[in-house]
């Protein structure tokens, strides 16, 4: 089935990037809600209670896979493993109403967790490669203002594909790291596979070899540190349309030569038309649109 093929692709890709599979209990302790800093009215707190639990630590059905993943990372940290990469494909259990009047929605999650070698951008690369491999060829967008309670407020993002959230990723919140006894930065990504099932496409579509030459332009920008790469890239894509072949961030700098509170980001932009050789005037028009759009959000060319 499609769902099984997506799971196989998730496993294959995770292991290709050095992640080992873990398995954790579907039963959990209600203490996990506070450990993950969920708000009082958070939907994750609406968990199904087990009628005959083995004890409080196994008394509810999990509504998130993050507690189990962090516990696994913490165990590895306590055993002095320097670099750890784990993944899990497992269900969460979402009740329509409590007490239960019908079977819960069992939503399969693809969860990745790591510490040691690698950072936010490495994990983002794994997520994007997974989406591409299951046929979701559009580049995802990222909402950096999602306010996910257990992730660092300045180093997290909701993954948006075709206008809908399909998951999230980020650095674990320092308070949560302390709670779990993890003494280094750790990173988590979570993808709702039920939403991937609705969008995956394994149909093979071939494109011929490009007949016309590409044109590349590099730009180096200065902006406030609060401005995200996603916001910059959104402006560039909007002003290039089908002419954009690739877009790559190749330099990020903060330091002595940049004003305090600012950062420099440099991009390589490659243009190509499928129909003709691009003229200089077309490239100039696109670049002028890009620079005007960037200026409107506070990013200017670095002098």
PDB file of C-alpha atoms in Angstrom:
ATOM      1  CA  UNK A   1       0.000   0.000   0.000  1.00  0.00           C
ATOM      2  CA  UNK A   2       0.977   3.668  -0.293  1.00  0.00           C
ATOM      3  CA  UNK A   3       1.276   4.036   3.498  1.00  0.00           C
ATOM      4  CA  UNK A   4       3.644   1.051   3.709  1.00  0.00           C
ATOM      5  CA  UNK A   5       5.786   2.393   0.880  1.00  0.00           C
ATOM      6  CA  UNK A   6       6.058   5.783   2.617  1.00  0.00           C
ATOM      7  CA  UNK A   7       7.139   4.053   5.849  1.00  0.00           C
ATOM      8  CA  UNK A   8       9.740   2.035   3.946  1.00  0.00           C
ATOM      9  CA  UNK A   9      11.081   5.238   2.394  1.00  0.00           C
ATOM     10  CA  UNK A  10      11.236   6.899   5.836  1.00  0.00           C
ATOM     11  CA  UNK A  11      13.214   3.967   7.281  1.00  0.00           C
ATOM     12  CA  UNK A  12      15.566   3.734   4.321  1.00  0.00           C
ATOM     13  CA  UNK A  13      16.286   7.463   4.318  1.00  0.00           C
ATOM     14  CA  UNK A  14      16.751   7.718   8.095  1.00  0.00           C
ATOM     15  CA  UNK A  15      19.217   4.847   8.106  1.00  0.00           C
ATOM     16  CA  UNK A  16      21.034   6.297   5.110  1.00  0.00           C
ATOM     17  CA  UNK A  17      21.645   9.442   7.184  1.00  0.00           C
ATOM     18  CA  UNK A  18      22.920   7.420  10.167  1.00  0.00           C
ATOM     19  CA  UNK A  19      19.763   7.222  12.311  1.00  0.00           C
ATOM     20  CA  UNK A  20      19.080   4.002  14.233  1.00  0.00           C
ATOM     21  CA  UNK A  21      15.517   2.824  14.806  1.00  0.00           C
ATOM     22  CA  UNK A  22      14.120   2.982  18.320  1.00  0.00           C
ATOM     23  CA  UNK A  23      10.858   1.712  19.781  1.00  0.00           C
ATOM     24  CA  UNK A  24       9.107   3.204  22.799  1.00  0.00           C
ATOM     25  CA  UNK A  25       5.900   2.380  24.664  1.00  0.00           C
ATOM     26  CA  UNK A  26       2.538   3.701  23.508  1.00  0.00           C
ATOM     27  CA  UNK A  27       1.685   4.012  27.225  1.00  0.00           C
ATOM     28  CA  UNK A  28       3.018   7.103  28.966  1.00  0.00           C
ATOM     29  CA  UNK A  29       2.983   9.070  32.211  1.00  0.00           C
ATOM     30  CA  UNK A  30       0.802  12.189  32.480  1.00  0.00           C
ATOM     31  CA  UNK A  31       3.894  13.891  33.915  1.00  0.00           C
ATOM     32  CA  UNK A  32       5.145  14.194  30.329  1.00  0.00           C
ATOM     33  CA  UNK A  33       2.751  17.108  29.728  1.00  0.00           C
ATOM     34  CA  UNK A  34       4.601  19.342  32.194  1.00  0.00           C
ATOM     35  CA  UNK A  35       8.002  17.986  31.151  1.00  0.00           C
ATOM     36  CA  UNK A  36       7.298  19.113  27.583  1.00  0.00           C
ATOM     37  CA  UNK A  37       5.896  22.456  28.806  1.00  0.00           C
ATOM     38  CA  UNK A  38       2.456  21.966  27.197  1.00  0.00           C
ATOM     39  CA  UNK A  39       0.039  24.788  27.996  1.00  0.00           C
ATOM     40  CA  UNK A  40      -2.853  24.016  30.340  1.00  0.00           C
ATOM     41  CA  UNK A  41      -5.402  23.834  27.543  1.00  0.00           C
ATOM     42  CA  UNK A  42      -3.134  22.133  24.998  1.00  0.00           C
ATOM     43  CA  UNK A  43      -4.766  19.412  22.892  1.00  0.00           C
ATOM     44  CA  UNK A  44      -1.914  17.049  23.798  1.00  0.00           C
ATOM     45  CA  UNK A  45      -3.178  16.959  27.386  1.00  0.00           C
ATOM     46  CA  UNK A  46      -6.460  15.351  26.255  1.00  0.00           C
ATOM     47  CA  UNK A  47      -5.094  11.835  26.543  1.00  0.00           C
ATOM     48  CA  UNK A  48      -6.938   8.529  26.836  1.00  0.00           C
ATOM     49  CA  UNK A  49      -6.607   7.010  30.332  1.00  0.00           C
ATOM     50  CA  UNK A  50      -6.029   3.270  30.586  1.00  0.00           C
ATOM     51  CA  UNK A  51      -8.554   1.443  32.805  1.00  0.00           C
ATOM     52  CA  UNK A  52      -6.057  -1.005  34.336  1.00  0.00           C
ATOM     53  CA  UNK A  53      -2.586   0.570  34.034  1.00  0.00           C
ATOM     54  CA  UNK A  54       0.624  -1.007  35.331  1.00  0.00           C
ATOM     55  CA  UNK A  55       1.159   2.243  37.260  1.00  0.00           C
ATOM     56  CA  UNK A  56       1.094   6.017  36.756  1.00  0.00           C
ATOM     57  CA  UNK A  57       4.070   5.871  34.379  1.00  0.00           C
ATOM     58  CA  UNK A  58       1.989   3.767  31.962  1.00  0.00           C
ATOM     59  CA  UNK A  59      -1.469   5.203  32.611  1.00  0.00           C
ATOM     60  CA  UNK A  60      -2.294   7.153  29.418  1.00  0.00           C
ATOM     61  CA  UNK A  61      -2.033   6.607  25.663  1.00  0.00           C
ATOM     62  CA  UNK A  62       0.540   8.956  24.202  1.00  0.00           C
ATOM     63  CA  UNK A  63      -0.547  12.021  22.252  1.00  0.00           C
ATOM     64  CA  UNK A  64       3.038  12.850  21.238  1.00  0.00           C
ATOM     65  CA  UNK A  65       6.126  10.801  20.419  1.00  0.00           C
ATOM     66  CA  UNK A  66       8.494  13.461  21.757  1.00  0.00           C
ATOM     67  CA  UNK A  67       8.595  12.270  25.392  1.00  0.00           C
ATOM     68  CA  UNK A  68       9.716   8.802  24.324  1.00  0.00           C
ATOM     69  CA  UNK A  69      12.314  10.166  21.910  1.00  0.00           C
ATOM     70  CA  UNK A  70      13.798  12.504  24.544  1.00  0.00           C
ATOM     71  CA  UNK A  71      13.920   9.676  27.084  1.00  0.00           C
ATOM     72  CA  UNK A  72      15.853   7.573  24.553  1.00  0.00           C
ATOM     73  CA  UNK A  73      18.260  10.445  23.832  1.00  0.00           C
ATOM     74  CA  UNK A  74      18.721  11.008  27.579  1.00  0.00           C
ATOM     75  CA  UNK A  75      19.572   7.320  28.138  1.00  0.00           C
ATOM     76  CA  UNK A  76      22.230   7.507  25.419  1.00  0.00           C
ATOM     77  CA  UNK A  77      23.627  10.734  26.871  1.00  0.00           C
ATOM     78  CA  UNK A  78      23.827   9.175  30.350  1.00  0.00           C
ATOM     79  CA  UNK A  79      25.818   6.313  28.840  1.00  0.00           C
ATOM     80  CA  UNK A  80      28.282   8.849  27.413  1.00  0.00           C
ATOM     81  CA  UNK A  81      27.544   8.294  23.761  1.00  0.00           C
ATOM     82  CA  UNK A  82      28.973  11.352  21.995  1.00  0.00           C
ATOM     83  CA  UNK A  83      26.887  11.343  18.834  1.00  0.00           C
ATOM     84  CA  UNK A  84      23.401   9.831  18.703  1.00  0.00           C
ATOM     85  CA  UNK A  85      20.838   9.716  15.896  1.00  0.00           C
ATOM     86  CA  UNK A  86      17.536   7.927  16.511  1.00  0.00           C
ATOM     87  CA  UNK A  87      14.262   7.621  14.630  1.00  0.00           C
ATOM     88  CA  UNK A  88      10.897   6.064  15.382  1.00  0.00           C
ATOM     89  CA  UNK A  89       7.799   5.381  13.301  1.00  0.00           C
ATOM     90  CA  UNK A  90       4.947   5.042  15.775  1.00  0.00           C
ATOM     91  CA  UNK A  91       1.327   5.932  16.460  1.00  0.00           C
ATOM     92  CA  UNK A  92      -0.093   8.653  18.633  1.00  0.00           C
ATOM     93  CA  UNK A  93      -3.698   8.338  19.857  1.00  0.00           C
ATOM     94  CA  UNK A  94      -6.028  11.313  19.471  1.00  0.00           C
ATOM     95  CA  UNK A  95      -9.476  11.116  21.066  1.00  0.00           C
ATOM     96  CA  UNK A  96     -12.435  12.855  19.438  1.00  0.00           C
ATOM     97  CA  UNK A  97     -13.999  13.172  22.906  1.00  0.00           C
ATOM     98  CA  UNK A  98     -13.281  12.003  26.462  1.00  0.00           C
ATOM     99  CA  UNK A  99     -14.417   9.662  27.819  1.00  0.00           C
ATOM    100  CA  UNK A 100     -14.162   7.686  24.579  1.00  0.00           C
ATOM    101  CA  UNK A 101     -17.312   7.236  22.524  1.00  0.00           C
ATOM    102  CA  UNK A 102     -15.500   5.910  19.438  1.00  0.00           C
ATOM    103  CA  UNK A 103     -12.090   4.568  18.509  1.00  0.00           C
ATOM    104  CA  UNK A 104      -9.312   7.179  18.654  1.00  0.00           C
ATOM    105  CA  UNK A 105      -7.561   8.556  15.591  1.00  0.00           C
ATOM    106  CA  UNK A 106      -4.303   6.592  15.400  1.00  0.00           C
ATOM    107  CA  UNK A 107      -1.884   8.897  13.581  1.00  0.00           C
ATOM    108  CA  UNK A 108       1.467   7.463  12.559  1.00  0.00           C
ATOM    109  CA  UNK A 109       4.426   9.792  13.226  1.00  0.00           C
ATOM    110  CA  UNK A 110       7.952   9.814  11.780  1.00  0.00           C
ATOM    111  CA  UNK A 111      10.142  11.220  14.568  1.00  0.00           C
ATOM    112  CA  UNK A 112      13.864  11.992  14.376  1.00  0.00           C
ATOM    113  CA  UNK A 113      16.075  12.950  17.317  1.00  0.00           C
ATOM    114  CA  UNK A 114      19.799  13.646  17.536  1.00  0.00           C
ATOM    115  CA  UNK A 115      22.666  15.228  19.437  1.00  0.00           C
ATOM    116  CA  UNK A 116      26.430  15.468  18.900  1.00  0.00           C
ATOM    117  CA  UNK A 117      27.493  15.906  15.281  1.00  0.00           C
ATOM    118  CA  UNK A 118      24.964  17.850  13.202  1.00  0.00           C
ATOM    119  CA  UNK A 119      22.594  20.732  13.827  1.00  0.00           C
ATOM    120  CA  UNK A 120      19.235  22.240  12.853  1.00  0.00           C
ATOM    121  CA  UNK A 121      20.228  22.574   9.196  1.00  0.00           C
ATOM    122  CA  UNK A 122      21.361  18.952   8.927  1.00  0.00           C
ATOM    123  CA  UNK A 123      17.992  17.820  10.273  1.00  0.00           C
ATOM    124  CA  UNK A 124      16.166  20.207   7.913  1.00  0.00           C
ATOM    125  CA  UNK A 125      18.066  18.597   5.031  1.00  0.00           C
ATOM    126  CA  UNK A 126      16.895  15.114   6.094  1.00  0.00           C
ATOM    127  CA  UNK A 127      13.273  16.315   6.264  1.00  0.00           C
ATOM    128  CA  UNK A 128      13.421  17.923   2.811  1.00  0.00           C
ATOM    129  CA  UNK A 129      15.058  14.830   1.296  1.00  0.00           C
ATOM    130  CA  UNK A 130      12.283  12.640   2.746  1.00  0.00           C
ATOM    131  CA  UNK A 131       9.537  14.853   1.294  1.00  0.00           C
ATOM    132  CA  UNK A 132      11.284  14.806  -2.094  1.00  0.00           C
ATOM    133  CA  UNK A 133      11.692  11.011  -2.059  1.00  0.00           C
ATOM    134  CA  UNK A 134       7.962  10.453  -1.484  1.00  0.00           C
ATOM    135  CA  UNK A 135       7.120  12.644  -4.461  1.00  0.00           C
ATOM    136  CA  UNK A 136       6.370  15.943  -2.699  1.00  0.00           C
ATOM    137  CA  UNK A 137       8.495  17.947  -5.114  1.00  0.00           C
ATOM    138  CA  UNK A 138       7.507  21.462  -4.037  1.00  0.00           C
ATOM    139  CA  UNK A 139       9.929  23.040  -1.575  1.00  0.00           C
ATOM    140  CA  UNK A 140       8.321  23.265   1.877  1.00  0.00           C
ATOM    141  CA  UNK A 141       7.955  26.581   3.663  1.00  0.00           C
ATOM    142  CA  UNK A 142       8.738  27.119   7.342  1.00  0.00           C
ATOM    143  CA  UNK A 143       6.798  28.998   9.990  1.00  0.00           C
ATOM    144  CA  UNK A 144       9.343  30.142  12.575  1.00  0.00           C
ATOM    145  CA  UNK A 145       6.632  31.570  14.849  1.00  0.00           C
ATOM    146  CA  UNK A 146       4.816  28.323  15.663  1.00  0.00           C
ATOM    147  CA  UNK A 147       5.579  28.547  19.429  1.00  0.00           C
ATOM    148  CA  UNK A 148       6.105  24.805  19.941  1.00  0.00           C
ATOM    149  CA  UNK A 149       6.504  24.541  23.708  1.00  0.00           C
ATOM    150  CA  UNK A 150       9.335  21.986  23.920  1.00  0.00           C
ATOM    151  CA  UNK A 151      11.483  23.608  21.213  1.00  0.00           C
ATOM    152  CA  UNK A 152      13.829  26.595  21.496  1.00  0.00           C
ATOM    153  CA  UNK A 153      11.770  29.736  20.696  1.00  0.00           C
ATOM    154  CA  UNK A 154      14.372  31.074  18.245  1.00  0.00           C
ATOM    155  CA  UNK A 155      15.404  27.760  16.673  1.00  0.00           C
ATOM    156  CA  UNK A 156      12.222  26.008  15.616  1.00  0.00           C
ATOM    157  CA  UNK A 157       9.934  25.846  12.613  1.00  0.00           C
ATOM    158  CA  UNK A 158       6.624  24.361  11.590  1.00  0.00           C
ATOM    159  CA  UNK A 159       6.922  22.532   8.237  1.00  0.00           C
ATOM    160  CA  UNK A 160       4.336  23.882   5.780  1.00  0.00           C
ATOM    161  CA  UNK A 161       3.636  22.031   2.542  1.00  0.00           C
ATOM    162  CA  UNK A 162       1.089  23.336   0.031  1.00  0.00           C
ATOM    163  CA  UNK A 163      -0.320  25.613   2.716  1.00  0.00           C
ATOM    164  CA  UNK A 164      -0.786  22.971   5.449  1.00  0.00           C
ATOM    165  CA  UNK A 165       1.343  21.994   8.431  1.00  0.00           C
ATOM    166  CA  UNK A 166       2.803  18.476   8.055  1.00  0.00           C
ATOM    167  CA  UNK A 167       5.206  18.570  11.022  1.00  0.00           C
ATOM    168  CA  UNK A 168       7.877  20.581  12.799  1.00  0.00           C
ATOM    169  CA  UNK A 169      11.574  20.596  13.649  1.00  0.00           C
ATOM    170  CA  UNK A 170      13.958  22.469  15.887  1.00  0.00           C
ATOM    171  CA  UNK A 171      16.403  22.558  18.751  1.00  0.00           C
ATOM    172  CA  UNK A 172      15.065  21.247  22.062  1.00  0.00           C
ATOM    173  CA  UNK A 173      14.223  23.963  24.606  1.00  0.00           C
ATOM    174  CA  UNK A 174      17.010  24.409  27.238  1.00  0.00           C
ATOM    175  CA  UNK A 175      14.535  23.844  30.093  1.00  0.00           C
ATOM    176  CA  UNK A 176      13.384  20.590  28.519  1.00  0.00           C
ATOM    177  CA  UNK A 177      16.986  19.466  28.037  1.00  0.00           C
ATOM    178  CA  UNK A 178      17.556  20.072  31.766  1.00  0.00           C
ATOM    179  CA  UNK A 179      14.384  18.179  32.679  1.00  0.00           C
ATOM    180  CA  UNK A 180      15.531  15.126  30.720  1.00  0.00           C
ATOM    181  CA  UNK A 181      19.151  15.391  31.853  1.00  0.00           C
ATOM    182  CA  UNK A 182      20.616  16.019  28.396  1.00  0.00           C
ATOM    183  CA  UNK A 183      23.716  18.199  28.736  1.00  0.00           C
ATOM    184  CA  UNK A 184      24.217  19.134  25.065  1.00  0.00           C
ATOM    185  CA  UNK A 185      22.118  20.697  22.331  1.00  0.00           C
ATOM    186  CA  UNK A 186      19.633  18.217  20.861  1.00  0.00           C
ATOM    187  CA  UNK A 187      17.394  18.406  17.818  1.00  0.00           C
ATOM    188  CA  UNK A 188      13.970  16.936  17.055  1.00  0.00           C
ATOM    189  CA  UNK A 189      11.876  16.609  13.889  1.00  0.00           C
ATOM    190  CA  UNK A 190       8.390  15.153  13.658  1.00  0.00           C
ATOM    191  CA  UNK A 191       6.314  14.469  10.536  1.00  0.00           C
ATOM    192  CA  UNK A 192       2.664  13.382  10.570  1.00  0.00           C
ATOM    193  CA  UNK A 193       2.670  10.473   8.087  1.00  0.00           C
ATOM    194  CA  UNK A 194      -1.108  10.600   7.745  1.00  0.00           C
ATOM    195  CA  UNK A 195      -0.708  13.988   6.060  1.00  0.00           C
ATOM    196  CA  UNK A 196       2.096  12.609   3.893  1.00  0.00           C
ATOM    197  CA  UNK A 197      -0.197   9.751   2.758  1.00  0.00           C
ATOM    198  CA  UNK A 198      -2.570  12.378   1.327  1.00  0.00           C
ATOM    199  CA  UNK A 199       0.167  14.129  -0.679  1.00  0.00           C
ATOM    200  CA  UNK A 200       2.769  11.529  -1.662  1.00  0.00           C
ATOM    201  CA  UNK A 201       3.146  10.682  -5.334  1.00  0.00           C
ATOM    202  CA  UNK A 202       5.468   7.916  -6.523  1.00  0.00           C
ATOM    203  CA  UNK A 203       4.593   8.412 -10.180  1.00  0.00           C
ATOM    204  CA  UNK A 204       7.811   8.937 -12.159  1.00  0.00           C
ATOM    205  CA  UNK A 205       7.884  12.024 -14.344  1.00  0.00           C
ATOM    206  CA  UNK A 206      10.862  12.457 -16.667  1.00  0.00           C
ATOM    207  CA  UNK A 207      12.134  15.786 -17.943  1.00  0.00           C
ATOM    208  CA  UNK A 208      14.439  16.114 -20.906  1.00  0.00           C
ATOM    209  CA  UNK A 209      17.970  17.432 -20.605  1.00  0.00           C
ATOM    210  CA  UNK A 210      17.999  21.239 -20.494  1.00  0.00           C
ATOM    211  CA  UNK A 211      18.420  22.654 -24.000  1.00  0.00           C
ATOM    212  CA  UNK A 212      19.188  26.227 -23.028  1.00  0.00           C
ATOM    213  CA  UNK A 213      22.034  27.659 -20.903  1.00  0.00           C
ATOM    214  CA  UNK A 214      21.624  28.739 -17.290  1.00  0.00           C
ATOM    215  CA  UNK A 215      22.559  32.132 -15.856  1.00  0.00           C
ATOM    216  CA  UNK A 216      23.757  32.526 -12.259  1.00  0.00           C
ATOM    217  CA  UNK A 217      23.852  35.527  -9.968  1.00  0.00           C
ATOM    218  CA  UNK A 218      25.231  35.787  -6.424  1.00  0.00           C
ATOM    219  CA  UNK A 219      23.904  38.306  -3.906  1.00  0.00           C
ATOM    220  CA  UNK A 220      25.180  39.143  -0.422  1.00  0.00           C
ATOM    221  CA  UNK A 221      22.636  40.707   1.927  1.00  0.00           C
ATOM    222  CA  UNK A 222      22.637  42.430   5.311  1.00  0.00           C
ATOM    223  CA  UNK A 223      19.558  42.249   7.547  1.00  0.00           C
ATOM    224  CA  UNK A 224      18.334  42.080  11.133  1.00  0.00           C
ATOM    225  CA  UNK A 225      19.142  38.797  12.852  1.00  0.00           C
ATOM    226  CA  UNK A 226      15.410  38.189  13.356  1.00  0.00           C
ATOM    227  CA  UNK A 227      14.801  37.866   9.592  1.00  0.00           C
ATOM    228  CA  UNK A 228      14.693  34.192   8.595  1.00  0.00           C
ATOM    229  CA  UNK A 229      16.087  32.373   5.561  1.00  0.00           C
ATOM    230  CA  UNK A 230      12.531  31.293   4.749  1.00  0.00           C
ATOM    231  CA  UNK A 231      11.385  34.913   4.464  1.00  0.00           C
ATOM    232  CA  UNK A 232      14.338  35.784   2.204  1.00  0.00           C
ATOM    233  CA  UNK A 233      13.837  32.755  -0.032  1.00  0.00           C
ATOM    234  CA  UNK A 234      10.096  33.377  -0.315  1.00  0.00           C
ATOM    235  CA  UNK A 235      10.765  36.848  -1.780  1.00  0.00           C
ATOM    236  CA  UNK A 236      13.328  35.471  -4.244  1.00  0.00           C
ATOM    237  CA  UNK A 237      11.017  32.682  -5.435  1.00  0.00           C
ATOM    238  CA  UNK A 238       8.066  35.057  -5.802  1.00  0.00           C
ATOM    239  CA  UNK A 239      10.093  37.340  -8.096  1.00  0.00           C
ATOM    240  CA  UNK A 240      11.612  34.627 -10.295  1.00  0.00           C
ATOM    241  CA  UNK A 241       8.730  32.228 -10.898  1.00  0.00           C
ATOM    242  CA  UNK A 242       9.439  29.477 -13.444  1.00  0.00           C
ATOM    243  CA  UNK A 243      12.800  31.012 -14.381  1.00  0.00           C
ATOM    244  CA  UNK A 244      14.346  29.880 -11.080  1.00  0.00           C
ATOM    245  CA  UNK A 245      16.280  26.628 -11.445  1.00  0.00           C
ATOM    246  CA  UNK A 246      18.007  26.606  -8.046  1.00  0.00           C
ATOM    247  CA  UNK A 247      18.569  28.746  -4.983  1.00  0.00           C
ATOM    248  CA  UNK A 248      21.358  28.085  -2.486  1.00  0.00           C
ATOM    249  CA  UNK A 249      22.413  29.814   0.727  1.00  0.00           C
ATOM    250  CA  UNK A 250      26.219  29.540   0.621  1.00  0.00           C
ATOM    251  CA  UNK A 251      27.316  31.917   3.381  1.00  0.00           C
ATOM    252  CA  UNK A 252      25.971  33.097   6.741  1.00  0.00           C
ATOM    253  CA  UNK A 253      28.052  35.540   8.761  1.00  0.00           C
ATOM    254  CA  UNK A 254      27.729  37.428  12.032  1.00  0.00           C
ATOM    255  CA  UNK A 255      30.754  39.147  13.501  1.00  0.00           C
ATOM    256  CA  UNK A 256      33.078  42.119  13.631  1.00  0.00           C
ATOM    257  CA  UNK A 257      32.484  43.383  10.111  1.00  0.00           C
ATOM    258  CA  UNK A 258      28.704  43.415  10.582  1.00  0.00           C
ATOM    259  CA  UNK A 259      26.748  45.881  12.721  1.00  0.00           C
ATOM    260  CA  UNK A 260      25.525  44.527  16.077  1.00  0.00           C
ATOM    261  CA  UNK A 261      22.135  42.832  15.780  1.00  0.00           C
ATOM    262  CA  UNK A 262      22.647  42.243  12.049  1.00  0.00           C
ATOM    263  CA  UNK A 263      23.746  39.277   9.939  1.00  0.00           C
ATOM    264  CA  UNK A 264      24.940  38.701   6.397  1.00  0.00           C
ATOM    265  CA  UNK A 265      23.499  35.998   4.128  1.00  0.00           C
ATOM    266  CA  UNK A 266      24.770  35.207   0.631  1.00  0.00           C
ATOM    267  CA  UNK A 267      22.747  33.343  -1.994  1.00  0.00           C
ATOM    268  CA  UNK A 268      23.535  31.831  -5.361  1.00  0.00           C
ATOM    269  CA  UNK A 269      20.579  32.134  -7.765  1.00  0.00           C
ATOM    270  CA  UNK A 270      20.478  30.096 -10.994  1.00  0.00           C
ATOM    271  CA  UNK A 271      18.041  31.068 -13.774  1.00  0.00           C
ATOM    272  CA  UNK A 272      17.058  28.934 -16.771  1.00  0.00           C
ATOM    273  CA  UNK A 273      14.194  28.895 -19.261  1.00  0.00           C
ATOM    274  CA  UNK A 274      12.841  25.680 -20.787  1.00  0.00           C
ATOM    275  CA  UNK A 275      11.805  27.576 -23.907  1.00  0.00           C
ATOM    276  CA  UNK A 276      14.673  29.878 -24.927  1.00  0.00           C
ATOM    277  CA  UNK A 277      18.032  31.425 -24.081  1.00  0.00           C
ATOM    278  CA  UNK A 278      17.460  34.101 -21.449  1.00  0.00           C
ATOM    279  CA  UNK A 279      18.319  37.681 -22.331  1.00  0.00           C
ATOM    280  CA  UNK A 280      20.191  40.001 -19.999  1.00  0.00           C
ATOM    281  CA  UNK A 281      17.155  42.286 -19.760  1.00  0.00           C
ATOM    282  CA  UNK A 282      15.037  39.431 -18.360  1.00  0.00           C
ATOM    283  CA  UNK A 283      17.645  38.625 -15.712  1.00  0.00           C
ATOM    284  CA  UNK A 284      17.995  42.308 -14.803  1.00  0.00           C
ATOM    285  CA  UNK A 285      14.203  42.644 -14.435  1.00  0.00           C
ATOM    286  CA  UNK A 286      14.049  39.596 -12.157  1.00  0.00           C
ATOM    287  CA  UNK A 287      16.996  40.781 -10.043  1.00  0.00           C
ATOM    288  CA  UNK A 288      15.495  44.264  -9.671  1.00  0.00           C
ATOM    289  CA  UNK A 289      12.239  42.696  -8.474  1.00  0.00           C
ATOM    290  CA  UNK A 290      14.144  40.502  -6.000  1.00  0.00           C
ATOM    291  CA  UNK A 291      16.156  43.395  -4.573  1.00  0.00           C
ATOM    292  CA  UNK A 292      13.084  45.641  -4.281  1.00  0.00           C
ATOM    293  CA  UNK A 293      11.138  42.891  -2.515  1.00  0.00           C
ATOM    294  CA  UNK A 294      14.020  42.171  -0.160  1.00  0.00           C
ATOM    295  CA  UNK A 295      14.410  45.854   0.665  1.00  0.00           C
ATOM    296  CA  UNK A 296      10.735  45.974   1.643  1.00  0.00           C
ATOM    297  CA  UNK A 297      11.317  43.320   4.339  1.00  0.00           C
ATOM    298  CA  UNK A 298      14.575  44.911   5.537  1.00  0.00           C
ATOM    299  CA  UNK A 299      17.303  43.042   3.621  1.00  0.00           C
ATOM    300  CA  UNK A 300      19.712  45.172   1.581  1.00  0.00           C
ATOM    301  CA  UNK A 301      22.769  44.475  -0.547  1.00  0.00           C
ATOM    302  CA  UNK A 302      25.959  44.295   1.500  1.00  0.00           C
ATOM    303  CA  UNK A 303      28.255  47.140   0.531  1.00  0.00           C
TER     304      UNK A 303
END
